[in-house]
Tab-separated table of C-alpha atoms in Angstrom:
chain	number	residue	atom	x	y	z
A	121	MET	CA	-11.231	-119.777	88.092
A	122	GLN	CA	-8.133	-118.921	88.215
A	123	GLN	CA	-5.121	-122.708	88.580
A	124	PRO	CA	-4.425	-122.853	91.284
A	125	GLN	CA	-0.386	-122.954	91.742
A	126	ILE	CA	1.523	-126.293	92.055
A	127	TRP	CA	4.826	-126.416	93.351
A	128	ASN	CA	8.034	-127.195	91.002
A	129	PRO	CA	11.607	-128.413	92.903
A	130	SER	CA	12.896	-126.643	89.142
A	131	ALA	CA	11.145	-123.077	89.874
A	132	ARG	CA	13.550	-120.292	89.954
A	133	LYS	CA	14.069	-119.060	93.935
A	134	SER	CA	15.808	-117.205	95.976
A	135	ARG	CA	18.934	-118.895	98.311
A	136	ASP	CA	17.819	-118.895	102.408
A	137	THR	CA	20.591	-116.378	103.557
A	138	THR	CA	20.821	-113.543	105.934
A	139	VAL	CA	22.325	-110.571	105.723
A	140	ASP	CA	24.990	-110.433	109.170
A	141	ALA	CA	28.062	-110.584	109.335
A	142	VAL	CA	29.096	-113.887	110.310
A	143	VAL	CA	32.512	-115.084	112.463
A	144	ILE	CA	33.826	-118.639	112.586
A	145	VAL	CA	36.209	-118.761	115.316
A	146	PRO	CA	38.303	-122.387	115.652
A	147	GLY	CA	38.928	-124.202	118.725
A	148	ILE	CA	42.336	-125.001	119.685
A	149	MET	CA	45.049	-126.418	117.239
A	150	GLY	CA	42.424	-125.389	114.179
A	151	SER	CA	43.899	-122.673	112.728
A	152	GLU	CA	46.702	-123.151	110.789
A	153	LEU	CA	50.448	-121.555	112.245
A	154	ILE	CA	53.315	-120.239	109.837
A	155	ASP	CA	56.983	-118.775	110.864
A	156	ALA	CA	56.698	-115.617	110.328
A	157	LYS	CA	60.483	-115.071	108.799
A	158	THR	CA	60.672	-117.485	106.821
A	159	SER	CA	56.387	-118.569	105.847
A	160	LYS	CA	57.669	-122.315	106.673
A	161	VAL	CA	54.233	-123.735	108.280
A	162	LEU	CA	54.805	-125.114	111.573
A	163	TRP	CA	51.284	-126.905	111.694
A	164	GLY	CA	48.377	-127.598	109.744
A	165	LEU	CA	46.416	-130.772	108.823
A	166	ALA	CA	48.864	-132.477	105.668
A	167	PRO	CA	49.702	-135.582	106.742
A	168	SER	CA	53.703	-135.567	106.206
A	169	LEU	CA	54.158	-132.650	107.802
A	170	LEU	CA	52.043	-133.577	111.227
A	171	ARG	CA	53.810	-137.000	110.999
A	172	GLU	CA	56.749	-135.802	110.298
A	173	ALA	CA	55.975	-133.307	113.459
A	174	LEU	CA	55.262	-136.133	115.756
A	175	GLY	CA	57.893	-138.604	114.583
A	176	ARG	CA	60.503	-136.646	116.065
A	177	ASP	CA	61.442	-135.723	119.090
A	178	ASP	CA	62.165	-132.267	118.337
A	179	GLY	CA	59.722	-132.166	116.154
A	180	LEU	CA	57.245	-129.681	118.088
A	181	ARG	CA	59.935	-127.700	119.933
A	182	ALA	CA	59.293	-124.855	116.762
A	183	LEU	CA	55.677	-124.621	118.229
A	184	HIS	CA	57.241	-124.514	122.315
A	185	VAL	CA	55.377	-121.172	123.323
A	186	THR	CA	59.099	-119.013	124.509
A	187	GLU	CA	59.647	-116.378	127.256
A	188	ALA	CA	59.863	-113.604	124.807
A	189	GLU	CA	56.570	-114.701	123.441
A	190	LEU	CA	55.434	-114.887	127.111
A	191	GLU	CA	56.252	-111.408	127.609
A	192	GLY	CA	55.433	-109.863	124.393
A	193	ALA	CA	59.459	-108.917	123.341
A	194	GLY	CA	59.159	-108.157	119.941
A	195	PRO	CA	57.475	-108.954	117.471
A	196	ALA	CA	55.887	-112.424	116.767
A	197	ARG	CA	57.560	-115.380	116.006
A	198	VAL	CA	54.927	-117.163	114.843
A	199	GLN	CA	51.467	-116.071	112.551
A	200	PRO	CA	48.450	-117.536	112.219
A	201	SER	CA	47.654	-117.898	108.583
A	202	ASP	CA	44.188	-119.977	107.811
A	203	LEU	CA	41.789	-122.376	109.705
A	204	LEU	CA	42.268	-125.674	109.301
A	205	ARG	CA	40.714	-127.478	106.506
A	206	ILE	CA	40.157	-130.752	104.078
A	207	ARG	CA	42.347	-133.363	106.197
A	208	PRO	CA	40.753	-134.793	109.694
A	209	GLN	CA	44.453	-135.924	111.290
A	210	TRP	CA	44.558	-137.699	114.638
A	211	LEU	CA	46.699	-136.751	117.810
A	212	SER	CA	46.846	-139.016	121.018
A	213	LEU	CA	44.626	-137.639	124.257
A	214	LEU	CA	42.527	-135.384	121.185
A	215	GLU	CA	40.821	-138.005	119.594
A	216	GLY	CA	41.295	-136.393	116.303
A	217	ILE	CA	40.674	-133.127	114.929
A	218	GLU	CA	38.195	-132.575	112.340
A	219	PRO	CA	38.628	-129.480	109.971
A	220	TYR	CA	36.408	-126.300	109.285
A	221	HIS	CA	35.783	-127.474	105.858
A	222	ASP	CA	31.777	-128.118	105.891
A	223	LEU	CA	31.554	-125.203	108.629
A	224	VAL	CA	33.418	-122.747	105.917
A	225	GLN	CA	31.227	-124.003	102.512
A	226	MET	CA	27.766	-123.986	104.850
A	227	VAL	CA	28.642	-120.251	106.109
A	228	ARG	CA	29.769	-119.847	102.339
A	229	SER	CA	26.078	-121.211	101.772
A	230	ALA	CA	24.150	-118.476	104.909
A	231	VAL	CA	26.088	-114.919	104.259
A	232	VAL	CA	24.402	-112.832	100.903
A	233	ASP	CA	27.994	-112.284	100.182
A	234	ARG	CA	31.156	-113.852	101.164
A	235	ALA	CA	32.849	-110.133	101.850
A	236	ALA	CA	30.373	-110.805	104.504
A	237	MET	CA	32.194	-113.739	106.261
A	238	LEU	CA	35.540	-113.231	108.946
A	239	GLU	CA	37.402	-116.340	109.393
A	240	PHE	CA	39.459	-115.899	112.102
A	241	ALA	CA	43.113	-118.011	111.872
A	242	TYR	CA	44.567	-117.051	115.174
A	243	ASP	CA	47.875	-118.922	117.697
A	244	TRP	CA	45.930	-121.028	119.429
A	245	ARG	CA	49.155	-121.590	121.274
A	246	LEU	CA	48.869	-117.906	123.682
A	247	SER	CA	46.036	-116.747	125.614
A	248	VAL	CA	42.221	-116.316	125.690
A	249	ASP	CA	42.946	-113.543	126.933
A	250	TYR	CA	45.036	-112.077	123.708
A	251	ASN	CA	43.280	-113.821	120.976
A	252	GLY	CA	39.614	-112.196	122.671
A	253	ARG	CA	41.887	-109.244	122.049
A	254	GLN	CA	42.939	-109.766	118.584
A	255	LEU	CA	39.147	-110.567	117.459
A	256	ALA	CA	37.354	-107.772	118.482
A	257	GLU	CA	39.516	-105.482	116.451
A	258	ALA	CA	38.783	-108.920	113.305
A	259	ALA	CA	35.546	-108.556	113.966
A	260	ARG	CA	34.869	-104.614	114.483
A	261	GLN	CA	36.660	-104.014	111.903
A	262	ARG	CA	34.623	-106.562	109.126
A	263	LEU	CA	31.200	-105.209	110.579
A	264	GLU	CA	32.120	-101.747	108.946
A	265	LYS	CA	34.186	-102.842	106.394
A	266	TRP	CA	30.487	-105.047	105.828
A	267	LYS	CA	28.182	-102.885	106.296
A	268	ALA	CA	29.852	-99.905	104.010
A	269	VAL	CA	29.435	-102.734	101.457
A	270	VAL	CA	25.709	-103.067	102.418
A	271	ALA	CA	25.128	-99.577	101.967
A	272	SER	CA	26.271	-98.652	98.843
A	273	THR	CA	24.090	-102.046	96.831
A	274	PRO	CA	21.065	-100.441	96.534
A	275	ALA	CA	19.572	-104.188	96.945
A	276	LEU	CA	21.560	-105.087	99.728
A	277	ARG	CA	20.005	-102.048	101.823
A	278	ALA	CA	16.534	-103.226	100.798
A	279	ARG	CA	17.185	-106.126	102.335
A	280	CYS	CA	18.293	-103.603	105.802
A	281	GLN	CA	14.942	-101.086	106.086
A	282	GLU	CA	14.436	-103.079	109.669
A	283	ARG	CA	17.972	-103.164	110.818
A	284	MET	CA	22.030	-102.562	109.539
A	285	PRO	CA	23.767	-106.349	109.928
A	286	GLN	CA	24.868	-107.260	113.156
A	287	LEU	CA	26.986	-109.733	114.032
A	288	VAL	CA	26.810	-112.963	114.629
A	289	PHE	CA	29.883	-115.116	115.958
A	290	VAL	CA	30.404	-119.580	115.279
A	291	ALA	CA	32.597	-120.709	117.925
A	292	HIS	CA	34.144	-123.784	118.186
A	293	SER	CA	35.408	-125.120	121.486
A	294	MET	CA	38.064	-122.843	122.997
A	295	GLY	CA	36.741	-120.681	120.291
A	296	GLY	CA	34.074	-119.658	122.795
A	297	LEU	CA	35.840	-118.489	125.244
A	298	VAL	CA	38.178	-116.063	122.820
A	299	THR	CA	34.574	-114.246	122.035
A	300	ARG	CA	33.292	-114.467	125.407
A	301	ALA	CA	36.929	-112.631	125.923
A	302	ALA	CA	36.223	-110.113	123.363
A	303	LEU	CA	32.786	-109.142	123.218
A	304	HIS	CA	34.560	-108.482	127.749
A	305	HIS	CA	36.790	-106.330	126.311
A	306	HIS	CA	35.073	-104.517	123.896
A	307	LYS	CA	31.807	-104.745	125.149
A	308	ASP	CA	30.339	-102.003	122.428
A	309	LEU	CA	30.665	-105.484	120.113
A	310	GLN	CA	27.665	-106.184	122.815
A	311	PRO	CA	24.900	-103.912	121.138
A	312	ASP	CA	26.007	-104.931	117.384
A	313	THR	CA	25.511	-108.813	118.284
A	314	ARG	CA	22.489	-110.764	117.098
A	315	THR	CA	23.788	-113.931	118.192
A	316	VAL	CA	26.831	-116.064	119.582
A	317	ILE	CA	26.584	-120.205	119.124
A	318	THR	CA	28.838	-121.912	120.758
A	319	LEU	CA	29.922	-125.292	119.823
A	320	GLY	CA	31.481	-127.900	122.556
A	321	THR	CA	33.350	-124.593	124.573
A	322	PRO	CA	34.271	-125.383	127.767
A	323	PHE	CA	33.341	-122.245	129.907
A	324	LEU	CA	34.158	-124.429	133.084
A	325	GLY	CA	36.797	-125.652	131.257
A	326	SER	CA	37.633	-129.440	130.611
A	327	ALA	CA	39.138	-132.440	132.586
A	328	LYS	CA	41.379	-133.371	129.825
A	329	ALA	CA	43.368	-130.612	129.650
A	330	ALA	CA	45.250	-131.670	133.055
A	331	VAL	CA	45.297	-135.490	131.378
A	332	MET	CA	46.862	-133.703	128.725
A	333	LEU	CA	49.714	-131.864	131.180
A	334	ASN	CA	50.189	-135.128	132.456
A	335	GLY	CA	48.316	-138.960	132.014
A	336	GLU	CA	49.398	-141.661	132.228
A	337	ARG	CA	52.942	-142.536	130.794
A	338	GLY	CA	52.926	-144.499	127.986
A	339	GLU	CA	56.111	-146.754	127.640
A	340	GLY	CA	57.875	-144.098	125.373
A	341	ARG	CA	57.561	-145.885	122.617
A	342	GLY	CA	55.326	-145.689	119.654
A	343	PRO	CA	51.850	-143.732	120.836
A	344	GLY	CA	53.450	-143.794	123.990
A	345	ARG	CA	55.719	-141.141	122.432
A	346	VAL	CA	53.931	-138.776	120.239
A	347	ARG	CA	51.355	-138.137	123.792
A	348	LYS	CA	55.020	-137.439	126.116
A	349	ARG	CA	55.860	-134.561	123.394
A	350	LEU	CA	52.375	-133.148	123.462
A	351	GLN	CA	52.732	-132.877	127.031
A	352	ALA	CA	56.057	-130.717	126.582
A	353	LEU	CA	53.877	-128.732	124.428
A	354	ALA	CA	51.249	-128.144	126.459
A	355	ALA	CA	53.459	-127.764	129.207
A	356	THR	CA	54.548	-123.981	127.964
A	357	LEU	CA	51.381	-123.069	126.066
A	358	PRO	CA	49.210	-120.369	127.687
A	359	SER	CA	46.229	-121.508	125.817
A	360	VAL	CA	45.975	-124.848	127.406
A	361	HIS	CA	46.318	-123.722	130.811
A	362	ASP	CA	43.777	-121.542	130.071
A	363	LEU	CA	40.917	-125.363	129.788
A	364	LEU	CA	41.754	-126.331	132.962
A	365	PRO	CA	38.702	-127.079	134.656
A	366	ASP	CA	37.522	-124.933	136.809
A	367	TYR	CA	35.074	-126.689	138.811
A	368	ARG	CA	36.313	-129.126	141.902
A	369	CYS	CA	37.383	-131.519	139.606
A	370	ILE	CA	40.434	-133.666	142.404
A	371	ASP	CA	38.305	-136.732	143.508
A	372	GLU	CA	40.451	-137.154	147.294
A	373	GLY	CA	38.249	-139.269	148.155
A	374	GLN	CA	35.970	-137.774	151.229
A	375	GLU	CA	36.972	-134.401	149.177
A	376	VAL	CA	36.888	-133.034	146.227
A	377	SER	CA	39.053	-129.837	145.193
A	378	ARG	CA	40.499	-127.435	142.904
A	379	LEU	CA	43.571	-127.554	140.537
A	380	THR	CA	45.658	-124.429	142.562
A	381	PRO	CA	48.881	-123.221	140.405
A	382	ASP	CA	50.735	-125.321	143.063
A	383	VAL	CA	49.227	-128.161	142.235
A	384	VAL	CA	49.134	-127.524	138.202
A	385	GLU	CA	53.011	-127.316	138.754
A	386	GLY	CA	52.955	-130.579	140.601
A	387	ILE	CA	51.616	-132.577	137.165
A	388	GLY	CA	53.363	-131.154	134.879
A	389	GLY	CA	52.393	-127.507	133.902
A	390	ASN	CA	53.115	-123.891	134.200
A	391	SER	CA	52.614	-122.644	137.708
A	392	GLU	CA	52.732	-118.507	136.419
A	393	LEU	CA	50.751	-119.857	133.803
A	394	ALA	CA	47.306	-121.410	136.004
A	395	ARG	CA	47.434	-117.772	138.209
A	396	ALA	CA	47.155	-116.046	135.482
A	397	ALA	CA	44.921	-118.332	134.070
A	398	ALA	CA	42.420	-118.909	137.370
A	399	GLY	CA	42.386	-114.888	137.432
A	400	PHE	CA	41.125	-114.465	134.048
A	401	GLN	CA	38.500	-117.391	134.882
A	402	LEU	CA	37.965	-115.337	137.888
A	403	LYS	CA	37.323	-112.099	136.239
A	404	MET	CA	35.121	-114.035	133.029
A	405	ARG	CA	33.276	-116.046	135.448
A	406	THR	CA	32.058	-112.771	137.983
A	407	GLU	CA	32.104	-109.637	135.222
A	408	ALA	CA	31.023	-111.294	132.021
A	409	ALA	CA	28.450	-113.473	133.365
A	410	VAL	CA	26.317	-112.138	129.930
A	411	VAL	CA	28.079	-110.287	127.332
A	412	LEU	CA	27.904	-114.096	124.947
A	413	PRO	CA	23.565	-111.927	123.602
A	414	ASP	CA	21.030	-114.587	122.741
A	415	HIS	CA	23.951	-117.290	123.553
A	416	ARG	CA	23.281	-120.695	122.256
A	417	ALA	CA	25.180	-123.746	122.821
A	418	VAL	CA	25.505	-126.645	121.476
A	419	ALA	CA	26.538	-129.052	124.097
A	420	GLY	CA	28.264	-132.513	122.762
A	421	VAL	CA	26.387	-135.899	125.162
A	422	ALA	CA	26.486	-139.823	125.054
A	423	GLN	CA	30.139	-139.815	124.570
A	424	PRO	CA	31.954	-141.299	127.320
A	425	THR	CA	33.860	-138.214	129.421
A	426	VAL	CA	36.672	-137.092	131.920
A	427	GLN	CA	34.972	-134.981	134.225
A	428	SER	CA	37.373	-135.616	137.287
A	429	VAL	CA	40.751	-136.577	138.046
A	430	ARG	CA	42.259	-138.362	140.311
A	431	ILE	CA	46.293	-137.494	140.917
A	432	LYS	CA	48.880	-140.474	142.348
A	433	ASN	CA	52.427	-139.262	142.353
A	434	GLY	CA	51.781	-136.552	139.573
A	435	ILE	CA	50.546	-138.782	137.605
A	436	VAL	CA	47.028	-137.439	136.482
A	437	TYR	CA	44.197	-140.123	135.727
A	438	PRO	CA	41.133	-139.516	134.378
A	439	GLU	CA	37.621	-140.168	136.279
A	440	TYR	CA	34.280	-140.432	134.122
A	441	ARG	CA	31.894	-138.221	137.223
A	442	ALA	CA	31.315	-135.040	138.438
A	443	PHE	CA	30.877	-133.922	141.589
A	444	LYS	CA	27.490	-131.848	142.465
A	445	VAL	CA	27.036	-128.931	145.236
A	446	ASP	CA	24.333	-127.932	146.619
A	447	ALA	CA	22.771	-124.498	146.233
A	448	ALA	CA	24.965	-123.164	149.383
A	449	GLY	CA	28.025	-124.749	146.937
A	450	GLU	CA	28.625	-128.167	150.012
A	451	LEU	CA	28.915	-130.982	148.440
A	452	VAL	CA	26.385	-133.403	147.101
A	453	ARG	CA	27.230	-136.442	149.728
A	454	ASN	CA	25.978	-139.610	150.296
A	455	CYS	CA	25.082	-141.303	153.686
A	456	HIS	CA	28.686	-142.238	154.805
A	457	GLY	CA	29.802	-138.268	154.727
A	458	ILE	CA	31.734	-139.647	150.908
A	459	PRO	CA	31.104	-136.665	147.677
A	460	LYS	CA	28.183	-138.667	144.943
A	461	GLY	CA	29.438	-138.830	141.931
A	462	TRP	CA	27.302	-138.441	138.349
A	463	ASP	CA	28.328	-139.376	135.076
A	464	ARG	CA	27.397	-136.710	133.427
A	465	TRP	CA	28.817	-137.644	130.206
A	466	GLY	CA	29.636	-135.386	127.458
A	467	ASP	CA	31.392	-135.031	123.346
A	468	GLY	CA	34.106	-136.757	124.837
A	469	THR	CA	36.476	-133.634	125.234
A	470	VAL	CA	34.186	-131.351	127.316
A	471	TYR	CA	31.985	-132.930	129.787
A	472	ARG	CA	27.752	-131.703	129.217
A	473	ASP	CA	27.354	-129.423	131.640
A	474	ALA	CA	30.828	-127.248	131.150
A	475	ALA	CA	29.670	-126.540	128.218
A	476	THR	CA	26.246	-125.144	128.643
A	477	ASN	CA	27.656	-121.606	130.391
A	478	SER	CA	24.104	-121.416	132.438
A	479	VAL	CA	22.216	-121.503	129.192
A	480	ARG	CA	18.303	-122.236	129.473
A	481	GLN	CA	17.699	-124.906	126.629
A	482	PRO	CA	20.723	-125.646	125.134
A	483	VAL	CA	20.890	-127.613	122.333
A	484	TRP	CA	21.868	-131.514	122.561
A	485	MET	CA	23.437	-133.786	120.144
A	486	PRO	CA	25.068	-136.997	120.730
A	487	VAL	CA	28.318	-136.212	118.944
A	488	GLN	CA	31.377	-136.288	119.182
A	489	HIS	CA	34.057	-133.058	120.350
A	490	GLY	CA	35.635	-132.771	117.202
A	491	ALA	CA	32.863	-133.533	114.667
A	492	LEU	CA	30.828	-131.029	116.186
A	493	ALA	CA	31.533	-128.161	114.212
A	494	LYS	CA	30.599	-130.360	110.720
A	495	HIS	CA	28.315	-133.062	112.152
A	496	ASP	CA	25.361	-132.763	110.197
A	497	SER	CA	22.701	-132.111	112.687
A	498	ALA	CA	25.422	-129.439	113.631
A	499	LEU	CA	25.627	-127.801	110.789
A	500	LYS	CA	22.123	-127.791	109.641
A	501	TYR	CA	21.029	-126.139	113.024
A	502	ILE	CA	23.777	-122.937	112.825
A	503	HIS	CA	22.301	-122.683	109.287
A	504	SER	CA	18.981	-122.512	110.617
A	505	VAL	CA	20.193	-119.630	113.543
A	506	LEU	CA	22.083	-117.553	110.678
A	507	THR	CA	18.305	-117.553	108.775
A	508	GLU	CA	16.125	-117.779	111.270
A	509	TYR	CA	12.947	-115.073	111.937
A	510	ASP	CA	12.501	-116.108	114.879
A	511	GLY	CA	14.341	-118.092	118.378
A	512	TYR	CA	14.096	-122.067	117.482
A	513	ALA	CA	15.042	-123.932	120.496
A	514	GLY	CA	17.225	-126.873	118.181
A	515	PRO	CA	16.580	-130.515	118.474
A	516	PRO	CA	15.257	-132.273	121.295
A	517	MET	CA	17.471	-135.379	123.130
A	518	GLY	CA	16.040	-139.007	123.752
A	519	PRO	CA	17.357	-142.177	124.723
A	520	GLY	CA	19.881	-144.296	124.021
A	521	GLU	CA	22.004	-141.848	121.514
A	522	LEU	CA	25.294	-143.690	120.984
A	523	GLY	CA	28.853	-142.816	121.936
A	524	LEU	CA	31.794	-144.096	120.461
A	525	ASP	CA	35.443	-145.659	123.387
A	526	LEU	CA	38.505	-145.483	120.844
A	527	PRO	CA	42.069	-146.872	121.836
A	528	ASP	CA	43.630	-142.821	123.682
A	529	GLU	CA	46.610	-143.642	122.472
A	530	GLY	CA	45.874	-145.037	118.575
A	531	ALA	CA	45.962	-148.560	117.044
A	532	VAL	CA	49.109	-150.338	115.907
A	533	ALA	CA	48.793	-151.983	112.554
A	534	GLY	CA	47.275	-155.532	112.554
A	535	GLU	CA	46.873	-155.851	116.026
A	536	ALA	CA	43.400	-155.931	117.503
A	537	TRP	CA	41.906	-153.532	119.859
A	538	GLU	CA	38.286	-152.878	121.298
A	539	LEU	CA	36.182	-150.533	119.704
A	540	ARG	CA	33.658	-150.164	122.651
A	541	VAL	CA	29.524	-148.024	121.570
A	542	THR	CA	28.231	-146.911	124.281
A	543	GLY	CA	24.347	-145.585	124.541
A	544	ARG	CA	22.747	-149.304	123.721
A	545	ASP	CA	23.330	-152.814	125.115
A	546	SER	CA	21.954	-154.358	121.393
A	547	PRO	CA	23.683	-153.997	118.663
A	548	VAL	CA	19.684	-154.003	116.726
A	549	SER	CA	19.237	-152.025	114.266
A	550	VAL	CA	23.062	-150.538	115.561
A	551	THR	CA	25.768	-149.704	112.285
A	552	CYS	CA	29.097	-149.584	113.280
A	553	GLU	CA	31.352	-148.722	110.013
A	554	ILE	CA	35.605	-147.982	109.675
A	555	VAL	CA	36.245	-145.557	107.134
A	556	ASN	CA	40.134	-144.754	105.467
A	557	ALA	CA	39.980	-141.068	106.247
A	558	GLU	CA	42.881	-139.951	103.539
A	559	THR	CA	40.796	-142.387	100.429
A	560	GLY	CA	37.311	-142.394	102.291
A	561	ILE	CA	37.211	-146.218	101.821
A	562	CYS	CA	35.667	-148.882	103.856
A	563	VAL	CA	37.762	-150.839	105.186
A	564	ALA	CA	35.174	-152.903	108.351
A	565	ARG	CA	32.009	-153.513	109.354
A	566	PRO	CA	32.326	-153.968	112.727
A	567	ARG	CA	30.099	-156.384	114.359
A	568	LEU	CA	28.971	-155.160	117.740
A	569	SER	CA	27.473	-157.377	120.400
A	570	GLY	CA	25.476	-156.405	123.512
A	571	ARG	CA	27.214	-156.367	126.433
A	572	GLU	CA	25.007	-155.174	130.630
A	573	ASP	CA	25.350	-151.434	129.547
A	574	ASP	CA	27.635	-151.299	126.178
A	575	MET	CA	29.057	-152.690	122.836
A	576	ALA	CA	32.285	-153.253	122.216
A	577	ALA	CA	33.482	-154.891	118.794
A	578	MET	CA	37.313	-156.410	118.620
A	579	VAL	CA	38.755	-154.630	115.552
A	580	THR	CA	42.257	-154.879	113.309
A	581	LEU	CA	43.576	-152.864	110.632
A	582	ARG	CA	45.591	-154.239	108.532
A	583	GLU	CA	47.308	-151.067	107.116
A	584	PRO	CA	48.737	-148.000	109.246
A	585	GLY	CA	47.100	-144.364	108.354
A	586	LEU	CA	44.555	-142.415	109.751
A	587	TYR	CA	40.702	-144.124	109.811
A	588	ARG	CA	37.026	-142.778	110.817
A	589	VAL	CA	35.271	-144.717	112.704
A	590	ALA	CA	30.736	-143.776	112.355
A	591	ALA	CA	28.599	-145.775	114.791
A	592	ARG	CA	24.157	-144.929	114.348
A	593	VAL	CA	21.162	-146.805	114.776
A	594	SER	CA	19.347	-146.528	111.303
A	595	GLU	CA	18.489	-143.505	109.499
A	596	ALA	CA	19.978	-140.564	111.975
A	597	ALA	CA	23.012	-139.288	111.453
A	598	PRO	CA	26.484	-141.253	113.267
A	599	VAL	CA	28.443	-140.489	115.446
A	600	THR	CA	32.141	-140.188	114.720
A	601	GLN	CA	35.960	-140.773	116.175
A	602	LEU	CA	39.875	-140.612	114.420
A	603	VAL	CA	41.625	-142.963	115.564
A	604	MET	CA	45.304	-143.234	113.924
A	605	ALA	CA	47.040	-146.549	112.967
A	606	PHE	CA	50.393	-146.380	113.971
A	607	ARG	CA	53.265	-149.276	111.751
A	608	PRO	CA	54.598	-151.711	113.913
A	609	ASP	CA	57.874	-150.297	113.430
A	610	GLU	CA	57.325	-147.511	114.785
A	611	VAL	CA	55.889	-148.846	117.978
């Protein structure tokens, strides 16, 4: 009688891999940029580099887009060199930039050979339109080279009896817009693309881009100076104008209006860049409505997210509510004729409806925007899609997911500030810790106190530096956000 086989965890087994070519497309500010002549790093995650860039009035000047660059005159002044990886960093208004190291490592474990991977670094300062064309060419070259490798390798050829390798795009934030532009410009890529996974992509734009152009002004000291330098940079970038909301977002009391080029100029932006961005957004909405094959949209939820704005005296004030329209495109109003607003939440940067691109079954994750490309649950979902045989709708969203709300302008070492946790009003089973992002050492475990509809704790960080705040329920994966603590003499 044959003995039953017993599962042996040490038994030799094959890795769960895909033979498709996987393209990683980062978001805005997600690629390292260098000077084309000197190879000097102009943008990266080295702490000394970022502190120098944000600490001097002219520290970001080299990243400003010039008239010559807008006109495409002469050779490129700035070149992309790599994806940001290894170290996280903090930026006012963006709540931090998480590196792509974990995503890259996961994809490397999922492809059958590294030759099937493309880490597409790009000049995120320039327009989505321009970078989409660059991505289309790079993706086509990588796919053809990989198919040639497969055709000449018997073991790989044996795995591709049903079909030859196709492209899979894994795109974070603005990277999803760049991917959509690539598939629109080079429609021959569409039948060669198996699926597109987007993580927090603002298909309808992000109201936070308007805040970046001219949000509530600080006092010109410490974090306020950092914000002003970022706003001066944003005003020159076509990419930031590409991220402006493509929906009614200006709360005027009785009406809700769109951001026109004139309004963008009035809040410190560039009307020509805004006009070009609006034209391209319209083209994508009308001509490229179905260019993302088997689109899997991962959208962050349960995080306090700017969804609309008020504008007063040229200053943009964030609002945490969205306005609905009916089937005829008219605003839904209350009994007094006032537009009705709902807090739809989101990932802290992109509100939930803007990230779905009308996908019928998006994947909801209670995760902050920057962490969507490194969160354990998101990485496992991406790995499952890369290696799947049948479709997978993703994990469901249940009630009570946690959200984090930290100071936009960072903190000052030695001074108390409020840490807010949303989604629960009782700290039962909720834990919170603050870890030094450079050393990995836990420096504090704030005791949360329940309030009417959220929880909060007062926190004091003794030393300046970059910290990661993590909140979790029981054994679930935590929701995380970065915060920078400045030295007192910097403020």
